[in-house]
Short mmCIF file of C-alpha atoms in Angstrom, two decimals:
data_model
loop_
_atom_site.label_atom_id
_atom_site.label_comp_id
_atom_site.label_asym_id
_atom_site.label_seq_id
_atom_site.Cartn_x
_atom_site.Cartn_y
_atom_site.Cartn_z
CA UNK A 22 118.60 -9.71 149.18
CA UNK A 23 116.87 -6.51 150.33
CA UNK A 24 119.25 -5.98 153.25
CA UNK A 25 121.60 -3.76 151.23
CA UNK A 26 118.76 -1.40 150.36
CA UNK A 27 117.82 -0.76 153.98
CA UNK A 28 121.49 -0.37 154.94
CA UNK A 29 122.08 2.20 152.23
CA UNK A 30 118.94 4.16 153.08
CA UNK A 31 119.91 4.12 156.75
CA UNK A 32 123.36 5.44 155.83
CA UNK A 33 121.79 8.30 153.93
CA UNK A 34 119.59 9.19 156.91
CA UNK A 35 122.47 9.02 159.40
CA UNK A 36 124.49 11.41 157.29
CA UNK A 37 121.65 13.91 157.54
CA UNK A 38 120.92 13.87 153.85
CA UNK A 39 117.45 13.26 152.50
CA UNK A 40 116.99 11.10 149.41
CA UNK A 41 114.64 13.68 147.88
CA UNK A 42 115.70 17.32 148.05
CA UNK A 43 114.05 20.45 146.66
CA UNK A 44 114.90 20.97 143.00
CA UNK A 45 116.50 24.33 142.34
CA UNK A 46 117.14 26.02 139.04
CA UNK A 47 120.71 26.41 137.85
CA UNK A 48 121.89 29.89 138.78
CA UNK A 49 123.89 32.14 136.46
CA UNK A 50 127.58 32.42 137.34
CA UNK A 51 128.74 35.66 138.90
CA UNK A 52 131.97 37.45 137.98
CA UNK A 53 133.90 35.85 140.88
CA UNK A 54 132.93 32.35 139.79
CA UNK A 55 133.81 33.03 136.17
CA UNK A 56 137.24 34.38 137.12
CA UNK A 57 138.06 31.48 139.46
CA UNK A 58 136.82 28.84 137.03
CA UNK A 59 138.82 30.34 134.17
CA UNK A 60 141.98 30.29 136.28
CA UNK A 61 141.46 26.62 137.22
CA UNK A 62 140.89 25.63 133.59
CA UNK A 63 144.04 27.51 132.50
CA UNK A 64 145.98 25.66 135.20
CA UNK A 65 144.71 22.30 133.94
CA UNK A 66 145.56 23.28 130.37
CA UNK A 67 149.08 24.37 131.32
CA UNK A 68 149.95 21.67 133.86
CA UNK A 69 147.90 18.55 133.01
CA UNK A 70 150.42 16.17 134.57
CA UNK A 71 149.66 17.71 137.96
CA UNK A 72 146.18 16.20 137.77
CA UNK A 73 146.60 12.79 136.15
CA UNK A 74 149.79 10.71 135.94
CA UNK A 75 150.78 9.02 132.69
CA UNK A 76 148.76 11.69 130.92
CA UNK A 77 149.60 12.53 127.34
CA UNK A 78 150.07 16.28 127.55
CA UNK A 79 149.18 16.71 123.89
CA UNK A 80 145.77 15.13 124.56
CA UNK A 81 144.61 17.70 127.13
CA UNK A 82 142.53 19.59 124.55
CA UNK A 83 140.58 16.37 123.90
CA UNK A 84 139.31 16.55 127.47
CA UNK A 85 136.21 18.50 128.46
CA UNK A 86 134.63 20.81 130.99
CA UNK A 87 131.16 22.03 131.83
CA UNK A 88 129.44 24.19 134.40
CA UNK A 89 126.60 22.41 136.19
CA UNK A 90 124.83 22.64 139.55
CA UNK A 91 126.00 19.15 140.54
CA UNK A 92 124.61 19.11 144.09
CA UNK A 93 121.42 21.12 143.33
CA UNK A 94 122.16 23.88 145.86
CA UNK A 95 121.58 26.76 143.44
CA UNK A 96 125.29 27.37 142.67
CA UNK A 97 126.83 26.36 139.35
CA UNK A 98 129.87 24.13 139.82
CA UNK A 99 132.88 23.59 137.58
CA UNK A 100 133.23 20.04 136.25
CA UNK A 101 136.48 18.97 134.55
CA UNK A 102 136.54 15.60 132.77
CA UNK A 103 140.02 14.24 132.03
CA UNK A 104 139.18 11.25 129.85
CA UNK A 105 142.23 10.86 127.60
CA UNK A 106 144.94 8.84 129.34
CA UNK A 107 147.20 5.85 128.70
CA UNK A 108 145.66 3.78 131.47
CA UNK A 109 142.38 3.53 133.34
CA UNK A 110 143.11 6.62 135.40
CA UNK A 111 140.41 8.81 133.92
CA UNK A 112 138.82 11.06 136.48
CA UNK A 113 136.29 13.88 136.81
CA UNK A 114 137.08 16.78 139.16
CA UNK A 115 134.45 19.01 140.79
CA UNK A 116 134.93 22.56 142.08
CA UNK A 117 132.57 25.18 143.46
CA UNK A 118 132.59 28.67 144.97
CA UNK A 119 131.37 29.34 148.50
CA UNK A 120 131.66 32.75 150.15
CA UNK A 121 133.74 33.89 147.17
CA UNK A 122 136.27 31.12 147.86
CA UNK A 123 137.30 28.27 145.58
CA UNK A 124 136.33 24.85 147.00
CA UNK A 125 137.32 21.36 145.81
CA UNK A 126 134.31 19.00 145.90
CA UNK A 127 136.01 15.69 145.11
CA UNK A 128 136.21 13.31 142.16
CA UNK A 129 134.29 10.54 140.37
CA UNK A 130 134.96 8.40 137.32
CA UNK A 131 134.40 9.72 133.82
CA UNK A 132 131.31 9.33 131.63
CA UNK A 133 128.99 10.27 134.48
CA UNK A 134 125.28 10.97 134.15
CA UNK A 135 123.90 13.75 136.34
CA UNK A 136 120.48 13.87 138.00
CA UNK A 137 118.37 16.18 140.11
CA UNK A 138 118.75 16.13 143.89
CA UNK A 139 122.53 15.83 143.54
CA UNK A 140 122.75 12.21 142.33
CA UNK A 141 125.47 11.02 139.96
CA UNK A 142 125.73 7.76 138.04
CA UNK A 143 129.51 7.32 138.00
CA UNK A 144 130.48 4.70 135.45
CA UNK A 145 133.61 2.56 135.63
CA UNK A 146 136.60 4.25 134.04
CA UNK A 147 137.97 1.34 132.06
CA UNK A 148 135.46 -1.52 131.78
CA UNK A 149 132.75 -0.66 129.27
CA UNK A 150 130.72 -3.68 130.24
CA UNK A 151 128.92 -6.07 127.89
CA UNK A 152 128.28 -4.15 124.70
CA UNK A 153 127.63 -0.92 126.62
CA UNK A 154 124.23 -2.35 127.63
CA UNK A 155 124.99 -2.81 131.32
CA UNK A 156 127.82 -0.91 132.99
CA UNK A 157 129.51 -1.43 136.32
CA UNK A 158 128.89 1.85 138.13
CA UNK A 159 128.24 3.58 141.42
CA UNK A 160 125.29 5.75 142.36
CA UNK A 161 126.73 8.72 144.24
CA UNK A 162 125.55 11.95 145.85
CA UNK A 163 127.25 14.96 147.41
CA UNK A 164 127.01 14.90 151.21
CA UNK A 165 125.96 18.25 152.64
CA UNK A 166 127.82 17.67 155.90
CA UNK A 167 130.63 15.39 154.75
CA UNK A 168 131.49 17.85 151.94
CA UNK A 169 132.38 14.99 149.59
CA UNK A 170 130.79 12.51 147.23
CA UNK A 171 129.31 9.44 148.94
CA UNK A 172 128.29 6.10 147.44
CA UNK A 173 124.61 5.21 147.63
CA UNK A 174 125.04 1.92 145.77
CA UNK A 175 127.65 -0.06 143.88
CA UNK A 176 126.29 -1.82 140.84
CA UNK A 177 128.21 -4.56 139.04
CA UNK A 178 127.26 -6.86 136.17
CA UNK A 179 128.57 -10.14 134.84
CA UNK A 180 127.60 -11.41 131.40
CA UNK A 181 127.97 -15.01 130.31
CA UNK A 182 129.80 -14.37 127.03
CA UNK A 183 131.72 -11.22 127.93
CA UNK A 184 135.54 -11.22 128.35
CA UNK A 185 135.11 -9.61 131.78
CA UNK A 186 132.68 -12.31 132.94
CA UNK A 187 135.27 -13.90 135.21
CA UNK A 188 136.35 -10.65 136.84
CA UNK A 189 134.89 -9.50 140.16
CA UNK A 190 132.13 -11.10 142.23
CA UNK A 191 133.33 -14.52 141.11
CA UNK A 192 132.27 -13.98 137.48
CA UNK A 193 129.24 -15.46 135.78
CA UNK A 194 127.37 -18.17 137.71
CA UNK A 195 124.27 -19.59 136.05
CA UNK A 196 122.50 -20.25 139.37
CA UNK A 197 122.64 -16.50 140.12
CA UNK A 198 121.18 -15.58 136.73
CA UNK A 199 117.63 -15.28 138.04
CA UNK A 200 116.21 -14.13 134.68
CA UNK A 201 118.21 -16.67 132.63
CA UNK A 202 119.17 -13.88 130.21
CA UNK A 203 122.94 -14.40 130.40
CA UNK A 204 123.44 -11.41 132.71
CA UNK A 205 123.76 -11.30 136.49
CA UNK A 206 122.61 -8.04 138.05
CA UNK A 207 124.38 -7.04 141.26
CA UNK A 208 123.58 -4.23 143.69
CA UNK A 209 126.08 -3.77 146.49
CA UNK A 210 127.44 -7.27 145.85
CA UNK A 211 124.07 -9.06 145.97
CA UNK A 212 122.39 -10.66 142.92
CA UNK A 213 119.07 -9.22 141.80
CA UNK A 214 116.50 -9.93 139.10
CA UNK A 215 116.51 -7.34 136.33
CA UNK A 216 113.16 -5.99 137.55
CA UNK A 217 114.47 -5.56 141.11
CA UNK A 218 117.72 -4.11 139.77
CA UNK A 219 115.92 -1.54 137.60
CA UNK A 220 113.50 -0.65 140.40
CA UNK A 221 116.35 -0.06 142.84
CA UNK A 222 118.41 2.05 140.44
CA UNK A 223 115.39 4.09 139.32
CA UNK A 224 114.47 4.83 142.93
CA UNK A 225 117.65 6.91 143.05
CA UNK A 226 117.98 8.12 139.48
CA UNK A 227 114.69 8.06 137.53
CA UNK A 228 115.34 8.88 133.86
CA UNK A 229 113.00 11.89 134.00
CA UNK A 230 115.43 13.54 136.45
CA UNK A 231 118.47 13.30 134.18
CA UNK A 232 120.12 16.65 133.55
CA UNK A 233 121.15 17.96 130.16
CA UNK A 234 124.89 18.70 130.04
CA UNK A 235 126.86 20.80 127.52
CA UNK A 236 130.48 19.69 127.41
CA UNK A 237 133.20 21.88 125.86
CA UNK A 238 136.78 21.04 124.97
CA UNK A 239 139.51 22.46 127.23
CA UNK A 240 141.15 25.08 125.03
CA UNK A 241 141.93 28.79 125.32
CA UNK A 242 139.01 29.87 123.15
CA UNK A 243 136.41 28.08 125.24
CA UNK A 244 138.07 29.15 128.49
CA UNK A 245 138.12 32.82 127.46
CA UNK A 246 134.46 32.59 126.43
CA UNK A 247 133.33 30.95 129.66
CA UNK A 248 130.01 32.50 130.64
CA UNK A 249 129.31 33.79 127.14
CA UNK A 250 126.78 32.01 124.92
CA UNK A 251 127.86 30.98 121.43
CA UNK A 252 124.19 30.89 120.44
CA UNK A 253 120.74 31.54 121.85
CA UNK A 254 117.70 29.53 120.75
CA UNK A 255 113.92 29.66 121.07
CA UNK A 256 111.56 26.70 121.38
CA UNK A 257 109.49 28.07 118.49
CA UNK A 258 110.53 29.58 115.16
CA UNK A 259 106.93 30.45 114.26
CA UNK A 260 103.91 31.03 116.48
CA UNK A 261 100.20 31.62 115.83
CA UNK A 262 97.92 33.27 118.39
CA UNK A 263 94.41 34.61 118.57
CA UNK A 264 93.79 38.23 119.53
CA UNK A 265 94.11 38.47 123.32
CA UNK A 266 95.90 35.11 123.60
CA UNK A 267 99.33 34.66 125.22
CA UNK A 268 102.18 32.17 124.96
CA UNK A 269 105.46 31.88 126.86
CA UNK A 270 108.47 31.49 124.56
CA UNK A 271 111.31 29.47 126.09
CA UNK A 272 114.94 30.45 125.51
CA UNK A 273 117.99 28.19 125.71
CA UNK A 274 121.73 28.69 125.31
CA UNK A 275 124.72 27.00 123.73
CA UNK A 276 126.38 26.02 125.99
CA UNK A 277 123.53 25.69 128.46
CA UNK A 278 125.62 27.14 131.32
CA UNK A 279 126.13 30.49 129.57
CA UNK A 280 125.07 33.84 131.03
CA UNK A 281 121.27 33.86 131.08
CA UNK A 282 120.81 37.65 130.70
CA UNK A 283 118.67 38.57 127.68
CA UNK A 284 116.44 41.30 126.31
CA UNK A 285 113.17 40.71 124.42
CA UNK A 286 111.77 42.93 121.64
CA UNK A 287 108.83 42.91 119.22
CA UNK A 288 109.10 44.39 115.73
CA UNK A 289 105.44 45.46 115.89
CA UNK A 290 104.07 45.86 119.40
CA UNK A 291 100.64 46.86 118.06
CA UNK A 292 100.33 43.29 116.72
CA UNK A 293 102.16 41.39 119.48
CA UNK A 294 103.94 42.42 122.66
CA UNK A 295 106.55 40.52 124.65
CA UNK A 296 107.62 40.99 128.28
CA UNK A 297 110.96 40.40 130.03
CA UNK A 298 110.10 36.73 130.60
CA UNK A 299 109.27 35.98 126.96
CA UNK A 300 105.48 36.02 127.31
CA UNK A 301 103.97 37.04 123.97
CA UNK A 302 100.46 38.56 123.78
CA UNK A 303 98.47 38.87 120.54
CA UNK A 304 97.01 42.39 120.19
CA UNK A 305 95.50 42.56 116.70
CA UNK A 306 95.59 40.62 113.42
CA UNK A 307 98.93 40.79 111.64
CA UNK A 308 102.53 39.59 111.96
CA UNK A 309 105.46 40.58 114.15
CA UNK A 310 108.94 39.26 114.85
CA UNK A 311 109.78 38.61 118.49
CA UNK A 312 113.54 38.58 119.13
CA UNK A 313 115.59 37.48 122.13
CA UNK A 314 119.12 38.88 122.46
CA UNK A 315 121.88 37.70 124.80
CA UNK A 316 124.24 39.98 126.69
CA UNK A 317 126.95 39.39 124.07
CA UNK A 318 124.67 40.02 121.08
CA UNK A 319 123.53 36.53 120.06
CA UNK A 320 119.93 36.52 118.81
CA UNK A 321 117.04 34.24 117.88
CA UNK A 322 113.71 35.26 116.32
CA UNK A 323 110.18 33.87 116.30
CA UNK A 324 107.69 35.00 113.64
CA UNK A 325 104.32 35.61 115.34
CA UNK A 326 101.07 35.56 113.35
CA UNK A 327 97.99 36.93 115.11
CA UNK A 328 94.49 36.00 113.90
CA UNK A 329 91.00 37.01 115.13
CA UNK A 330 89.82 35.48 118.39
CA UNK A 331 87.42 32.53 118.04
CA UNK A 332 83.70 33.29 118.13
CA UNK A 333 82.90 29.60 118.47
CA UNK A 334 84.54 26.18 118.79
CA UNK A 335 83.38 22.61 118.21
CA UNK A 336 84.64 19.08 118.59
CA UNK A 337 85.12 16.37 116.00
CA UNK A 338 83.07 14.25 116.46
CA UNK A 339 80.21 16.09 118.15
CA UNK A 340 79.05 12.92 119.93
CA UNK A 341 80.80 9.65 120.60
CA UNK A 342 80.35 6.02 121.68
CA UNK A 343 83.10 3.82 123.13
CA UNK A 344 83.50 0.49 124.88
CA UNK A 345 84.90 0.34 128.42
CA UNK A 346 88.70 0.40 128.17
CA UNK A 347 88.69 1.87 124.66
CA UNK A 348 90.64 4.98 123.65
CA UNK A 349 89.74 7.61 121.05
CA UNK A 350 91.49 10.73 119.74
CA UNK A 351 89.16 13.73 119.57
CA UNK A 352 89.99 17.08 117.92
CA UNK A 353 88.65 20.65 117.86
CA UNK A 354 88.25 23.50 115.37
CA UNK A 355 87.41 27.17 115.81
CA UNK A 356 85.20 29.46 113.73
CA UNK A 357 86.44 30.22 110.20
CA UNK A 358 89.48 32.53 110.04
CA UNK A 359 90.03 32.56 113.82
CA UNK A 360 92.69 30.85 115.92
CA UNK A 361 93.35 29.44 119.37
CA UNK A 362 96.82 28.12 120.16
CA UNK A 363 96.89 24.43 121.11
CA UNK A 364 98.93 25.19 124.23
CA UNK A 365 96.00 27.12 125.70
CA UNK A 366 93.19 24.64 124.96
CA UNK A 367 91.54 23.08 128.02
CA UNK A 368 89.88 19.65 127.83
CA UNK A 369 87.71 18.30 130.68
CA UNK A 370 85.43 15.36 131.44
CA UNK A 371 82.33 15.89 133.59
CA UNK A 372 82.68 12.39 135.06
CA UNK A 373 86.22 11.02 135.17
CA UNK A 374 84.89 7.76 136.56
CA UNK A 375 83.20 7.13 133.22
CA UNK A 376 85.95 8.57 130.99
CA UNK A 377 89.08 10.70 131.24
CA UNK A 378 90.52 13.06 128.64
CA UNK A 379 94.21 13.95 128.23
CA UNK A 380 95.48 16.74 126.02
CA UNK A 381 97.98 15.76 123.32
CA UNK A 382 100.84 18.27 123.69
CA UNK A 383 101.33 20.70 120.83
CA UNK A 384 98.17 19.72 118.95
CA UNK A 385 94.45 20.52 118.92
CA UNK A 386 93.71 16.91 119.90
CA UNK A 387 93.11 14.95 123.08
CA UNK A 388 92.90 11.26 123.96
CA UNK A 389 89.72 10.01 125.63
CA UNK A 390 89.95 6.83 127.72
CA UNK A 391 86.66 5.08 128.53
CA UNK A 392 86.60 3.68 132.07
CA UNK A 393 83.15 2.18 132.74
CA UNK A 394 79.62 2.15 131.32
CA UNK A 395 77.79 5.47 131.62
CA UNK A 396 77.68 8.95 130.10
CA UNK A 397 79.91 11.98 130.46
CA UNK A 398 80.48 15.30 128.73
CA UNK A 399 83.86 15.97 127.11
CA UNK A 400 84.28 19.75 126.93
CA UNK A 401 86.78 21.88 125.01
CA UNK A 402 87.36 25.47 126.13
CA UNK A 403 89.43 28.15 124.38
CA UNK A 404 91.51 30.88 126.00
CA UNK A 405 88.67 33.41 125.50
CA UNK A 406 85.98 31.25 127.08
CA UNK A 407 84.36 29.70 124.00
CA UNK A 408 83.39 26.10 124.62
CA UNK A 409 81.71 23.04 123.16
CA UNK A 410 80.61 19.74 124.64
CA UNK A 411 80.75 16.28 123.10
CA UNK A 412 78.38 13.78 124.72
CA UNK A 413 80.17 10.48 125.31
CA UNK A 414 78.35 7.22 125.99
CA UNK A 415 80.40 4.31 127.30
CA UNK A 416 79.11 0.75 126.90
CA UNK A 417 80.51 -2.49 128.33
CA UNK A 418 83.53 -3.90 126.47
CA UNK A 419 82.68 -6.62 123.91
CA UNK A 420 82.95 -10.21 125.09
CA UNK A 421 82.80 -11.43 121.48
CA UNK A 422 82.61 -10.24 117.88
CA UNK A 423 80.94 -11.73 114.76
CA UNK A 424 81.33 -11.12 111.04
CA UNK A 425 78.42 -10.92 108.60
CA UNK A 426 79.91 -13.90 106.71
CA UNK A 427 82.18 -16.73 107.83
CA UNK A 428 82.92 -18.22 104.41
CA UNK A 429 82.79 -16.52 101.00
CA UNK A 430 83.93 -17.28 97.44
CA UNK A 431 85.15 -14.55 95.07
CA UNK A 432 86.39 -14.35 91.52
CA UNK A 433 89.66 -12.57 90.84
CA UNK A 434 89.14 -8.78 90.77
CA UNK A 435 85.74 -8.99 92.48
CA UNK A 436 84.93 -7.30 95.82
CA UNK A 437 82.73 -8.05 98.79
CA UNK A 438 81.60 -5.80 101.65
CA UNK A 439 81.78 -7.43 105.07
CA UNK A 440 80.68 -6.02 108.43
CA UNK A 441 81.12 -6.82 112.11
CA UNK A 442 78.92 -6.74 115.19
CA UNK A 443 79.67 -7.20 118.89
CA UNK A 444 77.60 -9.09 121.44
CA UNK A 445 74.40 -7.40 122.66
CA UNK A 446 74.74 -4.23 124.72
CA UNK A 447 78.48 -3.78 124.09
CA UNK A 448 80.36 -1.44 121.80
CA UNK A 449 83.63 -1.02 119.91
CA UNK A 450 84.23 2.24 118.05
CA UNK A 451 84.75 1.84 114.30
CA UNK A 452 87.88 4.03 114.43
CA UNK A 453 89.66 1.33 116.42
CA UNK A 454 88.67 -1.70 114.33
CA UNK A 455 91.61 -3.51 112.73
CA UNK A 456 91.12 -5.60 109.61
CA UNK A 457 93.80 -7.92 108.22
CA UNK A 458 94.34 -10.65 105.63
CA UNK A 459 96.36 -13.78 106.27
CA UNK A 460 97.64 -13.64 102.67
CA UNK A 461 97.43 -10.49 100.56
CA UNK A 462 98.56 -12.47 97.51
CA UNK A 463 95.12 -14.10 97.40
CA UNK A 464 92.81 -11.52 99.00
CA UNK A 465 93.10 -8.05 100.49
CA UNK A 466 90.89 -6.20 102.93
CA UNK A 467 90.42 -2.42 103.18
CA UNK A 468 88.66 -0.65 106.01
CA UNK A 469 85.47 1.09 104.88
CA UNK A 470 82.96 3.36 106.61
CA UNK A 471 81.65 2.46 110.05
CA UNK A 472 81.93 -1.21 110.95
CA UNK A 473 82.49 -2.36 107.36
CA UNK A 474 85.43 -3.43 105.20
CA UNK A 475 85.94 -4.31 101.54
CA UNK A 476 87.45 -7.68 100.60
CA UNK A 477 88.97 -8.03 97.12
CA UNK A 478 89.97 -11.24 95.33
CA UNK A 479 93.50 -11.01 93.92
CA UNK A 480 94.69 -14.49 92.86
CA UNK A 481 93.43 -18.06 93.04
CA UNK A 482 93.87 -19.38 96.55
CA UNK A 483 92.61 -19.10 100.14
CA UNK A 484 93.01 -16.35 102.72
CA UNK A 485 91.46 -15.56 106.09
CA UNK A 486 90.12 -12.06 106.77
CA UNK A 487 90.29 -11.16 110.47
CA UNK A 488 88.67 -8.42 112.52
CA UNK A 489 90.39 -7.41 115.81
CA UNK A 490 88.69 -5.22 118.41
CA UNK A 491 90.39 -2.77 120.78
CA UNK A 492 90.29 -5.35 123.58
CA UNK A 493 91.72 -8.19 121.51
CA UNK A 494 88.49 -10.02 120.59
CA UNK A 495 88.65 -11.49 117.06
CA UNK A 496 86.61 -13.19 114.36
CA UNK A 497 87.53 -14.37 110.87
CA UNK A 498 86.05 -15.16 107.46
CA UNK A 499 87.49 -17.74 105.05
CA UNK A 500 87.86 -16.32 101.54
CA UNK A 501 88.30 -18.63 98.56
CA UNK A 502 89.35 -16.94 95.32
CA UNK A 503 88.63 -18.74 92.03
#
């Protein structure tokens, strides 16, 4: 079953192409590229039948194009997707410019997904597979020496109840359905389990490497505007900083392959400055508008509010206890009236063997994960060097849990406070305790302070109140309501 993998990897090596290549940023198109790409698009628009037979000429403007560095060599390529035909003859064409010359790179099917390192997931042109869940497709890459697209793997599926189940690879055969889920997963003609299938595919095209693509319809307006953004955007519309703090604003374009040239300005540079890369620096308390402007006049603005720099910082809570394996979300706050942007906060643990801490992006919080019994210091540090330490004690995880009562009787409308305890020497933080009722019609339970909860009788009947710890240990109390 694994033979095809080694064969494919060997093929890649023999062709002189590595499976993992350096990732390069998409480069802005130069004037030669823009001119050549415009001419090609005009040719497709004027003579569509030269590219695809049985093509409905009136449908050409339903087709699309984009500019994308397909092979990750630092040069933006022209991609033309002709996906409106009478038959399954849809095709995607690829062109590039080398040494100021126009070069044809080959074709794939339509509806492709594009990934870093030059990989393409080329889906079948006419068979949409079982409910679009699993597609027949090929994993392809552009060969540096062959100068064409090569197949790294062919992937085919067969689903028990799908009309295409009896087409290709002999159709659906139950004895090849290793997961017994009604689907057979093939890689290069060999059946796989879903886990093996996903592992193999993701080794070539992990989802994190998928590229964002902006498609545009093939019409004169879009062709004439090739290289010009229709809009420019910023990742933030508002921004708060402390005096002396900095933050890098990130620009983006519609479409994303537009000319990247911009200028940055601040409406009040005594409050906040901005450099050519979009880095904003807070200078003094006040507000300023930071604007990015494209070469053709499109703009986007971020309102920047600058507050005093922190004179102190502290954590909430100031000390903490957890059980091994438990998680807890900690937060921070600065001195009154001051500010420190969440992007610049630094969280650390003095002993990562006892507990680790991971910043929660875009917030003033972080998630602590207890690893083993012991103590460690969780420290928060602001951009201007102010810091605070929370002492964390980690105990063994509970092996059991008990409630203060195992059987109680209540009248309707009456309440009872119940509490929990873990076995000796262990710990479970109150923030992670989960209380539940088996039947809220008869009795409800509401989490209270610390390790307590309030049970309330609602209607005559019986319910069970359950406590669940972070590691799945449980205990329950029978509640009878009169």
